[in-house]
PDB file of C-alpha atoms and ligand atoms in Angstrom:
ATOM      1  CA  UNK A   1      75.010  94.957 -15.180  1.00  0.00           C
ATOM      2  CA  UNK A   2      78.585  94.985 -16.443  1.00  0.00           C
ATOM      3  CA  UNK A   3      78.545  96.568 -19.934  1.00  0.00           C
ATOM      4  CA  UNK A   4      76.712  99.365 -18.185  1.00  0.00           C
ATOM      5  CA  UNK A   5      79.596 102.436 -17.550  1.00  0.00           C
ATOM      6  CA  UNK A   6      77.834 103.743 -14.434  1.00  0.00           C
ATOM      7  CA  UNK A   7      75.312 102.988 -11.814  1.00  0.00           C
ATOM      8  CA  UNK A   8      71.807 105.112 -11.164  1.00  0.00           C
ATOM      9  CA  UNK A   9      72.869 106.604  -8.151  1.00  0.00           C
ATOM     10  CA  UNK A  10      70.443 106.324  -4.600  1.00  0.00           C
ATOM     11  CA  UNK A  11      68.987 109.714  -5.713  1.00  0.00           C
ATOM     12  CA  UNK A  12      67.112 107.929  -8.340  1.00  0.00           C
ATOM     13  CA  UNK A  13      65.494 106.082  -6.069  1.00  0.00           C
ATOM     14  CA  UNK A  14      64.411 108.674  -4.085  1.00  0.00           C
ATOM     15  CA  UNK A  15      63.186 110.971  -7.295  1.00  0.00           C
ATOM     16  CA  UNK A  16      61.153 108.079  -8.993  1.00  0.00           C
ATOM     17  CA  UNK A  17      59.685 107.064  -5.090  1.00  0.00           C
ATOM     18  CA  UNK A  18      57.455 110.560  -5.132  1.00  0.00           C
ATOM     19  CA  UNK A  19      56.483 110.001  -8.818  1.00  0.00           C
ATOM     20  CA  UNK A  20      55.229 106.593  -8.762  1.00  0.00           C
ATOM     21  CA  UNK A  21      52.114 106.755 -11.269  1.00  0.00           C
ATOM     22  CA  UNK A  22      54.382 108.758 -13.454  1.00  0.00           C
ATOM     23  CA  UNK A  23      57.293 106.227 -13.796  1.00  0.00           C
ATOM     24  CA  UNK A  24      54.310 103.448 -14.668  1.00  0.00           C
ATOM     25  CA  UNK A  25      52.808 105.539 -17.206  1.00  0.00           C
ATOM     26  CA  UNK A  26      56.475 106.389 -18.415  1.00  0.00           C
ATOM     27  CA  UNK A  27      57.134 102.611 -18.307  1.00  0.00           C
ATOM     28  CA  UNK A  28      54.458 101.902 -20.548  1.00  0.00           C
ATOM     29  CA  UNK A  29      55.745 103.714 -23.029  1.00  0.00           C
ATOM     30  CA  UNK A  30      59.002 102.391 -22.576  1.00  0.00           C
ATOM     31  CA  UNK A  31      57.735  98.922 -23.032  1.00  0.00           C
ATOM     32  CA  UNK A  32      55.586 100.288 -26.282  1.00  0.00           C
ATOM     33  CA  UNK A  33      58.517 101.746 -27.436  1.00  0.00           C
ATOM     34  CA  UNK A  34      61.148  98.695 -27.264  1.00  0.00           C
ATOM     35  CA  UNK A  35      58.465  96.425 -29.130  1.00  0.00           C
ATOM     36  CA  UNK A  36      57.839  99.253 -31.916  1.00  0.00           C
ATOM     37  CA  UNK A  37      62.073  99.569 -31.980  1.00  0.00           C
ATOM     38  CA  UNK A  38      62.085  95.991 -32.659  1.00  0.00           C
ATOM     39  CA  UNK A  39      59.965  95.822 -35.294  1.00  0.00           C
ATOM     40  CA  UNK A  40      61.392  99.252 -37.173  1.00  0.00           C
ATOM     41  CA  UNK A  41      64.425  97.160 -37.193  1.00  0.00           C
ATOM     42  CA  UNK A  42      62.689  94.131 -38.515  1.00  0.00           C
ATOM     43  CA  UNK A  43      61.418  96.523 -41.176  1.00  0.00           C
ATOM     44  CA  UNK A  44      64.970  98.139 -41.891  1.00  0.00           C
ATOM     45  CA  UNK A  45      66.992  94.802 -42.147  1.00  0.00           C
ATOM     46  CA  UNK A  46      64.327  92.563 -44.101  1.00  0.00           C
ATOM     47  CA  UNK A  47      67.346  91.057 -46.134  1.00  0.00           C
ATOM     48  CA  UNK A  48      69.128  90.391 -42.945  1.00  0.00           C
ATOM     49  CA  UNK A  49      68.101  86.885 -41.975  1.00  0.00           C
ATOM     50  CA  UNK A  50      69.355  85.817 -38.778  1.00  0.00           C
ATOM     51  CA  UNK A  51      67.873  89.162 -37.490  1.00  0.00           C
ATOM     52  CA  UNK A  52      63.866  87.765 -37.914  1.00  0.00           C
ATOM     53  CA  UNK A  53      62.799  85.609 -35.945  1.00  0.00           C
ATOM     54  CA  UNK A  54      64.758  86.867 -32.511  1.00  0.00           C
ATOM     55  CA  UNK A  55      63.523  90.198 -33.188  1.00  0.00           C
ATOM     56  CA  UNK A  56      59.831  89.595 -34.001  1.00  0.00           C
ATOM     57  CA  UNK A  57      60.220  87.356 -30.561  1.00  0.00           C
ATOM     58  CA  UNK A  58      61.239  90.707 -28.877  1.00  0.00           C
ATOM     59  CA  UNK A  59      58.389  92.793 -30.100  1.00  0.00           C
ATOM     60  CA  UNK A  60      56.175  90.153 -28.909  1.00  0.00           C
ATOM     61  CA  UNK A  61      57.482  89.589 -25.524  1.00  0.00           C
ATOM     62  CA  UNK A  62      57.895  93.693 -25.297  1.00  0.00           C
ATOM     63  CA  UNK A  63      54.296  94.314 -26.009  1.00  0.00           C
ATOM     64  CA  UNK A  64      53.240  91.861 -23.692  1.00  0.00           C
ATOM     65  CA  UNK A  65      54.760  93.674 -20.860  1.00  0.00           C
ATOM     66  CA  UNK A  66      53.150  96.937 -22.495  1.00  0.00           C
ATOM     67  CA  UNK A  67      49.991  95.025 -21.594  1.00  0.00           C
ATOM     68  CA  UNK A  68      50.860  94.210 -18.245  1.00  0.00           C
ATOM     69  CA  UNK A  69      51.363  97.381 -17.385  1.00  0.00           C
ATOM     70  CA  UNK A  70      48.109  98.670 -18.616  1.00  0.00           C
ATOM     71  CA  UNK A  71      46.776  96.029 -16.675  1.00  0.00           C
ATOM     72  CA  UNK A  72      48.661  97.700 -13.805  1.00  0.00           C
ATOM     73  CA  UNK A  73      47.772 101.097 -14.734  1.00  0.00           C
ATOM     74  CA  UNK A  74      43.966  99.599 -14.624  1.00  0.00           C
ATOM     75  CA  UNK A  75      44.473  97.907 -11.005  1.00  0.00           C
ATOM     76  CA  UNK A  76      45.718 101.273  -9.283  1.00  0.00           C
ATOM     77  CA  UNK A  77      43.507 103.797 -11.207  1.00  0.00           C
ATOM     78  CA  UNK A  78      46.283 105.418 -12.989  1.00  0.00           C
ATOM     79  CA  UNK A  79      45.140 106.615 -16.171  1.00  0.00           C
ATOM     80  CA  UNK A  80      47.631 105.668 -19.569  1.00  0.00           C
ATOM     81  CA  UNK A  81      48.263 109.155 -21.162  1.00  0.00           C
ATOM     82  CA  UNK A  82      50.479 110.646 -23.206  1.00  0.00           C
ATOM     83  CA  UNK A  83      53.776 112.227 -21.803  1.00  0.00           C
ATOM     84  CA  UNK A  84      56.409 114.436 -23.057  1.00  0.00           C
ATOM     85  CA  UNK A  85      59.194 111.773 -24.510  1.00  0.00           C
ATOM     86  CA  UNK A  86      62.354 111.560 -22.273  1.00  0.00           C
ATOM     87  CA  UNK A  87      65.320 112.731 -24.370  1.00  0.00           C
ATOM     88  CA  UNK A  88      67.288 109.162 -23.160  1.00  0.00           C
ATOM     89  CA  UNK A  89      66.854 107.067 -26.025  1.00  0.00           C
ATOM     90  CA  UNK A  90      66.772 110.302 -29.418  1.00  0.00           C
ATOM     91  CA  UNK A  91      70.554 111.263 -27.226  1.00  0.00           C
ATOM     92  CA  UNK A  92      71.583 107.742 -26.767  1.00  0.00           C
ATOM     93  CA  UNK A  93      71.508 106.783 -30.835  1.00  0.00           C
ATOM     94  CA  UNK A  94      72.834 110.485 -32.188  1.00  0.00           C
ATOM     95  CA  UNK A  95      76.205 108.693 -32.348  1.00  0.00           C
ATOM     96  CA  UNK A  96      74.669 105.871 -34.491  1.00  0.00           C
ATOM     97  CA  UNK A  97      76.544 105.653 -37.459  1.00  0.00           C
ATOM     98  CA  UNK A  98      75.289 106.463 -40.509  1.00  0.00           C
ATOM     99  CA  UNK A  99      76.968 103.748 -42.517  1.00  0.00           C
ATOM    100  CA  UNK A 100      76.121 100.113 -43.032  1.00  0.00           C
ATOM    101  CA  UNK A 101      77.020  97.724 -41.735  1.00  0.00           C
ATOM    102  CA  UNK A 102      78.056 100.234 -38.587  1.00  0.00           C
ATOM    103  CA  UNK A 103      74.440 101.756 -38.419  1.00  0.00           C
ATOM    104  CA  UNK A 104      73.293  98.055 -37.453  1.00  0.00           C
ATOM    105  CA  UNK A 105      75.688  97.095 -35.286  1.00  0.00           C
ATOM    106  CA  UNK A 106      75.032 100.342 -33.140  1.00  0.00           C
ATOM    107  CA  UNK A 107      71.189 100.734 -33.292  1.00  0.00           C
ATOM    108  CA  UNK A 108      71.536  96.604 -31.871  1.00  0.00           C
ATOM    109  CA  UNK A 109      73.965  98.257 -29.263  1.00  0.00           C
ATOM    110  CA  UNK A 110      71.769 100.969 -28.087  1.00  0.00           C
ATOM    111  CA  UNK A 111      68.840  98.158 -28.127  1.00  0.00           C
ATOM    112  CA  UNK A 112      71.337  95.940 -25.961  1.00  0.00           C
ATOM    113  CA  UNK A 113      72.090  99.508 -23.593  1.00  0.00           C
ATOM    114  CA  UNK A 114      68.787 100.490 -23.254  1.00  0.00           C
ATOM    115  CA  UNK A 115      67.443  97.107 -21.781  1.00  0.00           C
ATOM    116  CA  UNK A 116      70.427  96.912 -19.821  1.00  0.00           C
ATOM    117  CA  UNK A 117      69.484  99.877 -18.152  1.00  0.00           C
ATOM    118  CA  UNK A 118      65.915  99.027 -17.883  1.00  0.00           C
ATOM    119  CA  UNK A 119      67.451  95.919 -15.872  1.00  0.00           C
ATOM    120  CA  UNK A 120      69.277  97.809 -13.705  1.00  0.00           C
ATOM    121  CA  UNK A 121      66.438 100.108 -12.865  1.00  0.00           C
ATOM    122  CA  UNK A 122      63.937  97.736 -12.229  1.00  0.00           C
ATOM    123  CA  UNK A 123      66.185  96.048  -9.742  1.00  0.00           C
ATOM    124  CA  UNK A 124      66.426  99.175  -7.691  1.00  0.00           C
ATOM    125  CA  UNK A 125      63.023  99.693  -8.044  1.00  0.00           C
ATOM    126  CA  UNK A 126      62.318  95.707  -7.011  1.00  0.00           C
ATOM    127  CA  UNK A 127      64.606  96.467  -3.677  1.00  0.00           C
ATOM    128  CA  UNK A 128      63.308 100.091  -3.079  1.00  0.00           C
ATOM    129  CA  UNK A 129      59.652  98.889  -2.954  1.00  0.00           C
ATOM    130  CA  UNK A 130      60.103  95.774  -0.985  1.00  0.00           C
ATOM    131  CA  UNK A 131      58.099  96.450   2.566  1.00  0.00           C
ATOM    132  CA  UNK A 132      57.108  99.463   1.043  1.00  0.00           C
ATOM    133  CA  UNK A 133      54.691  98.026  -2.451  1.00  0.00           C
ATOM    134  CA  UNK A 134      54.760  94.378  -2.377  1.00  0.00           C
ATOM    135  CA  UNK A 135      52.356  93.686  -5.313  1.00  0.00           C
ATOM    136  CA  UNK A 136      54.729  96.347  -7.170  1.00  0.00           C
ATOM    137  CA  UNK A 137      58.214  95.072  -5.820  1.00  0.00           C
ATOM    138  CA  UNK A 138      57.071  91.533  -7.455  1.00  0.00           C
ATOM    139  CA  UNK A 139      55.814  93.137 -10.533  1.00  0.00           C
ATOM    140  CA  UNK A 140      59.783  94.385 -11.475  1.00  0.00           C
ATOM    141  CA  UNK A 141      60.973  91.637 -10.022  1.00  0.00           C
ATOM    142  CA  UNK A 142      59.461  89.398 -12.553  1.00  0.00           C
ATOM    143  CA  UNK A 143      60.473  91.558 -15.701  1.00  0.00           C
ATOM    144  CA  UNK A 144      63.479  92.060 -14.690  1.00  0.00           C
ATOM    145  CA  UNK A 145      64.643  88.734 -16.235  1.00  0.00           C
ATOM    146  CA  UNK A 146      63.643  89.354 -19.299  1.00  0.00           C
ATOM    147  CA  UNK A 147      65.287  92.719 -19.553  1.00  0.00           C
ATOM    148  CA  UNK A 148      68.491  90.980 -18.850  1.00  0.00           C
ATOM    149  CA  UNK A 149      67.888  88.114 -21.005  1.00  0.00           C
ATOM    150  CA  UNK A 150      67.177  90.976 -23.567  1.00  0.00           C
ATOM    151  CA  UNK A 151      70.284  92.683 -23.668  1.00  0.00           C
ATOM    152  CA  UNK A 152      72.143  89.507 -23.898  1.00  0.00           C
ATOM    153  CA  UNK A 153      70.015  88.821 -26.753  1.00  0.00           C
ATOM    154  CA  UNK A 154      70.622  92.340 -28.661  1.00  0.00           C
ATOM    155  CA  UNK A 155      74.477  91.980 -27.722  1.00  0.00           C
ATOM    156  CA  UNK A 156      74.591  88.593 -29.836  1.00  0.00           C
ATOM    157  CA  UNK A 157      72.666  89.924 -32.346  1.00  0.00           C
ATOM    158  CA  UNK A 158      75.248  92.869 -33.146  1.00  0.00           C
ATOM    159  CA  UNK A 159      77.929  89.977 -32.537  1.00  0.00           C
ATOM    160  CA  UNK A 160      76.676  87.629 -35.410  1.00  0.00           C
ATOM    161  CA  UNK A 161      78.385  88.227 -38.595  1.00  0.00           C
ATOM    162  CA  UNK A 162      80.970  91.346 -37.208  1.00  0.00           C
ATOM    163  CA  UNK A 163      84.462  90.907 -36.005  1.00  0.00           C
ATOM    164  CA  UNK A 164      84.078  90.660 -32.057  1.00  0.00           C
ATOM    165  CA  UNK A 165      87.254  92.515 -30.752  1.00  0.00           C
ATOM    166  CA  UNK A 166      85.182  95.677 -32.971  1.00  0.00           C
ATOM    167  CA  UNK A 167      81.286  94.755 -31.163  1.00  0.00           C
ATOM    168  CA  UNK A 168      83.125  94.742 -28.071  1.00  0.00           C
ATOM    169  CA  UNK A 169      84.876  98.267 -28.321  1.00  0.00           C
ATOM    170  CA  UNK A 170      82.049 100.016 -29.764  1.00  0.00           C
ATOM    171  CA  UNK A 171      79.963  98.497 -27.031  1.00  0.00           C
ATOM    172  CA  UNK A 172      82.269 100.392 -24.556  1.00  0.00           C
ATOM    173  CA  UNK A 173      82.461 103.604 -26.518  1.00  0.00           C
ATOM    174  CA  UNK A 174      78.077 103.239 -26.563  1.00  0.00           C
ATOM    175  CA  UNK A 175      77.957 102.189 -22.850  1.00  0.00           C
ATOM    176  CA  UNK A 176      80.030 105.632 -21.998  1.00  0.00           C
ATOM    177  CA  UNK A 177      78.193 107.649 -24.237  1.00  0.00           C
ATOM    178  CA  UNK A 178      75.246 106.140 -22.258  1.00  0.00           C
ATOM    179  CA  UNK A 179      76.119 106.950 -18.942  1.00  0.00           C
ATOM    180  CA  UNK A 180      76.951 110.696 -19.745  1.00  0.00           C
ATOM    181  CA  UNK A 181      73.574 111.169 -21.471  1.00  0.00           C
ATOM    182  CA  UNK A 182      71.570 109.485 -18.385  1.00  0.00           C
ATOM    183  CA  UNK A 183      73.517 112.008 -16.224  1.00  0.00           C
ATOM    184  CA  UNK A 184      72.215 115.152 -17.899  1.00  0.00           C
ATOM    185  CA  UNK A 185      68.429 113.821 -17.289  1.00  0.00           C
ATOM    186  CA  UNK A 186      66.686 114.311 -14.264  1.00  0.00           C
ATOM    187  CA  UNK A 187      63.155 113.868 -14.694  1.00  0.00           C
ATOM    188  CA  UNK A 188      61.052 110.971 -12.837  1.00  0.00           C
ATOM    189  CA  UNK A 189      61.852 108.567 -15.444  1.00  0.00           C
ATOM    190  CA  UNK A 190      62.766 104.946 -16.209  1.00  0.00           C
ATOM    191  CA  UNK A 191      65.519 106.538 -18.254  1.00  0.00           C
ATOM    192  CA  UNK A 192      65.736 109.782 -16.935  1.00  0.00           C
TER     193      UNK A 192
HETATM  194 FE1  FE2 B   1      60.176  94.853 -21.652  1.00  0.00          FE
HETATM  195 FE1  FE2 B   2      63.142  94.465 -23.003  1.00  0.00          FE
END
């Protein structure tokens, strides 16, 4: 993924690979946690038209993969439960502005980092698993679309109405910010 400043290195991989029930549990609440991020912002921009109707679309289409991986969960016996939130996403938007209309550009930034990040992942994890968890290997294969079609949509979002030569620098500044932040985590996470 281009905007992102730095790939997961192998030993990802090889952390997540021991952990598997973990990372789907964690992934559920990632995918709980990108719809309810959707609508907070649907909530904190009411007056902010173009914003609706894409975003309610996102909290849709993120809850439905919330429910595919329950249904996941359900198929391999892995119980959903609650687990300790990874730090990722509370470090990733302390640099969010506090200022409008710069707190909106960068909360649709971080939205547009996170889910490129998510892409990125479940590629790895759709290559990693091949020959090893078919059923699995398709599973991230198929969201992993969406992910990408989801950053691409946050991206524009944070375009429309700002001068671009500005989205596109603060994107940069975000994506670094990013990358340092994902290096300081090392639990068995989607974003850790
Ligand atoms: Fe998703
Ligand atoms: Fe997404």
């Amino acid at each position: 993924m281009r905007t992102l400043a730095s790939s997961t290195p192998p030993a990802w991989a090889d952390r997540v690979a021991g952990s598997l029930d973990e990372l789907l549990v964690d992934h559920a609440h990632c995918e709980k946690k990108a719809a309810g991020t959707a609508l907070r912002l649907l909530f904190s921009y009411p007056g902010v038209e173009f914003l609706q109707a894409p975003l309610a679309a996102l909290a849709r289409e993120e809850l439905a993969h919330f429910e595919e991986v329950l249904a996941v969960l359900r198929e391999r016996g892995v119980r959903m439960r609650p687990l300790r939130p990874a730090p990722y996403a509370g470090r990733l938007r302390a640099r969010v502005r506090n200022g409008e209309p710069g707190r909106r550009v960068d909360l649709l930034l971080c939205c547009a980092l996170i889910e490129a990040r998510s892409c990125e992942r479940f590629g790895i994890l759709t290559a990693a698993l091949r020959g090893v968890d078919t059923e699995l290997a398709g599973f991230y294969a198929g969201l992993l679309a969406s992910e990408a079609r989801h950053h691409r949509d946050y991206v524009d979002l944070a375009l429309a109405g700002f001068d671009e030569h500005e989205v596109w620098t603060r994107l940069e500044e975000t994506a670094q910010h990013e990358a340092a932040v994902l290096a300081e985590l090392r639990e068995p996470r989607m974003h850790g």
